[in-house]
């Protein structure tokens, strides 16, 4: 398992001018997966559970939480439907 985690980490890290740089990755989640992740984040926050440097952990925690909330915001506003209707698509032309 450790070697598998190392490989996963190496896919997200690159060297740039001798410095380690984290790459961005695009992911997609279902509404249920987003809710699951938000519950895990909430549980960790309630318990005060973290690992590594505390300030870095909680800053990263908030960034992840904000990204998930931004990701689901447009879908929640429209009950999971796309924001554009067929009528709107014709207006773009």
mmCIF file of C-alpha atoms in Angstrom:
data_model
loop_
_atom_site.group_PDB
_atom_site.id
_atom_site.type_symbol
_atom_site.label_atom_id
_atom_site.label_comp_id
_atom_site.label_asym_id
_atom_site.label_seq_id
_atom_site.Cartn_x
_atom_site.Cartn_y
_atom_site.Cartn_z
ATOM 1 C CA UNK A 1 0.000 0.000 0.000
ATOM 2 C CA UNK A 2 2.798 2.440 0.764
ATOM 3 C CA UNK A 3 4.308 2.049 -2.694
ATOM 4 C CA UNK A 4 0.859 2.625 -4.196
ATOM 5 C CA UNK A 5 0.503 5.876 -2.234
ATOM 6 C CA UNK A 6 3.962 6.943 -3.363
ATOM 7 C CA UNK A 7 2.989 6.404 -6.986
ATOM 8 C CA UNK A 8 -0.213 8.396 -6.515
ATOM 9 C CA UNK A 9 1.700 11.250 -4.896
ATOM 10 C CA UNK A 10 4.305 11.235 -7.658
ATOM 11 C CA UNK A 11 1.537 11.736 -10.222
ATOM 12 C CA UNK A 12 0.574 14.980 -8.440
ATOM 13 C CA UNK A 13 4.076 16.369 -7.932
ATOM 14 C CA UNK A 14 6.609 17.725 -10.375
ATOM 15 C CA UNK A 15 9.980 19.400 -10.119
ATOM 16 C CA UNK A 16 10.272 22.971 -11.356
ATOM 17 C CA UNK A 17 13.570 24.819 -11.046
ATOM 18 C CA UNK A 18 14.636 22.469 -8.272
ATOM 19 C CA UNK A 19 11.437 23.024 -6.262
ATOM 20 C CA UNK A 20 8.622 20.586 -5.674
ATOM 21 C CA UNK A 21 5.385 21.822 -7.251
ATOM 22 C CA UNK A 22 1.947 20.316 -6.765
ATOM 23 C CA UNK A 23 0.008 19.744 -9.984
ATOM 24 C CA UNK A 24 -3.689 20.466 -10.280
ATOM 25 C CA UNK A 25 -6.011 17.596 -11.061
ATOM 26 C CA UNK A 26 -9.575 17.686 -12.350
ATOM 27 C CA UNK A 27 -12.054 15.378 -10.682
ATOM 28 C CA UNK A 28 -15.784 14.918 -10.881
ATOM 29 C CA UNK A 29 -18.088 13.733 -8.109
ATOM 30 C CA UNK A 30 -21.701 12.730 -7.746
ATOM 31 C CA UNK A 31 -23.889 14.644 -5.304
ATOM 32 C CA UNK A 32 -23.702 11.681 -2.916
ATOM 33 C CA UNK A 33 -19.896 11.664 -3.087
ATOM 34 C CA UNK A 34 -19.789 15.413 -2.372
ATOM 35 C CA UNK A 35 -22.091 14.951 0.621
ATOM 36 C CA UNK A 36 -19.898 12.081 1.827
ATOM 37 C CA UNK A 37 -16.730 14.183 1.595
ATOM 38 C CA UNK A 38 -18.372 17.137 3.335
ATOM 39 C CA UNK A 39 -19.494 14.824 6.155
ATOM 40 C CA UNK A 40 -15.948 13.494 6.548
ATOM 41 C CA UNK A 41 -14.574 17.029 6.658
ATOM 42 C CA UNK A 42 -17.206 18.048 9.199
ATOM 43 C CA UNK A 43 -16.482 15.018 11.370
ATOM 44 C CA UNK A 44 -12.733 15.719 11.348
ATOM 45 C CA UNK A 45 -13.411 19.339 12.297
ATOM 46 C CA UNK A 46 -15.745 18.390 15.177
ATOM 47 C CA UNK A 47 -13.236 15.903 16.542
ATOM 48 C CA UNK A 48 -10.293 18.242 16.013
ATOM 49 C CA UNK A 49 -8.542 15.391 14.228
ATOM 50 C CA UNK A 50 -5.644 16.361 11.979
ATOM 51 C CA UNK A 51 -2.204 15.140 11.007
ATOM 52 C CA UNK A 52 0.942 17.000 10.084
ATOM 53 C CA UNK A 53 1.459 20.697 10.784
ATOM 54 C CA UNK A 54 -1.812 21.972 12.264
ATOM 55 C CA UNK A 55 -1.987 25.323 10.428
ATOM 56 C CA UNK A 56 -1.261 23.746 7.043
ATOM 57 C CA UNK A 57 -3.778 20.951 7.659
ATOM 58 C CA UNK A 58 -6.658 23.274 8.550
ATOM 59 C CA UNK A 59 -5.869 25.695 5.719
ATOM 60 C CA UNK A 60 -5.944 22.765 3.269
ATOM 61 C CA UNK A 61 -9.115 21.455 4.958
ATOM 62 C CA UNK A 62 -10.890 24.786 4.324
ATOM 63 C CA UNK A 63 -9.668 24.974 0.704
ATOM 64 C CA UNK A 64 -11.022 21.484 0.006
ATOM 65 C CA UNK A 65 -14.320 22.251 1.719
ATOM 66 C CA UNK A 66 -14.713 25.501 -0.248
ATOM 67 C CA UNK A 67 -13.929 23.774 -3.552
ATOM 68 C CA UNK A 68 -16.538 21.089 -2.890
ATOM 69 C CA UNK A 69 -19.146 23.680 -1.911
ATOM 70 C CA UNK A 70 -18.393 25.739 -5.050
ATOM 71 C CA UNK A 71 -18.613 22.575 -7.163
ATOM 72 C CA UNK A 72 -22.072 21.677 -5.878
ATOM 73 C CA UNK A 73 -23.491 25.237 -5.615
ATOM 74 C CA UNK A 74 -24.840 25.517 -9.199
ATOM 75 C CA UNK A 75 -26.331 22.020 -9.020
ATOM 76 C CA UNK A 76 -28.048 22.648 -5.672
ATOM 77 C CA UNK A 77 -29.613 25.862 -6.939
ATOM 78 C CA UNK A 78 -31.256 23.931 -9.779
ATOM 79 C CA UNK A 79 -32.015 20.672 -7.974
ATOM 80 C CA UNK A 80 -29.182 18.882 -9.761
ATOM 81 C CA UNK A 81 -30.152 20.041 -13.277
ATOM 82 C CA UNK A 82 -27.984 21.969 -15.712
ATOM 83 C CA UNK A 83 -28.307 25.724 -15.398
ATOM 84 C CA UNK A 84 -29.107 26.339 -19.088
ATOM 85 C CA UNK A 85 -32.445 25.447 -20.629
ATOM 86 C CA UNK A 86 -33.071 24.709 -24.311
ATOM 87 C CA UNK A 87 -34.508 28.227 -24.631
ATOM 88 C CA UNK A 88 -31.280 29.733 -23.207
ATOM 89 C CA UNK A 89 -29.127 27.746 -25.644
ATOM 90 C CA UNK A 90 -30.957 29.288 -28.617
ATOM 91 C CA UNK A 91 -30.368 32.782 -27.235
ATOM 92 C CA UNK A 92 -26.597 32.225 -27.307
ATOM 93 C CA UNK A 93 -26.541 31.941 -31.092
#
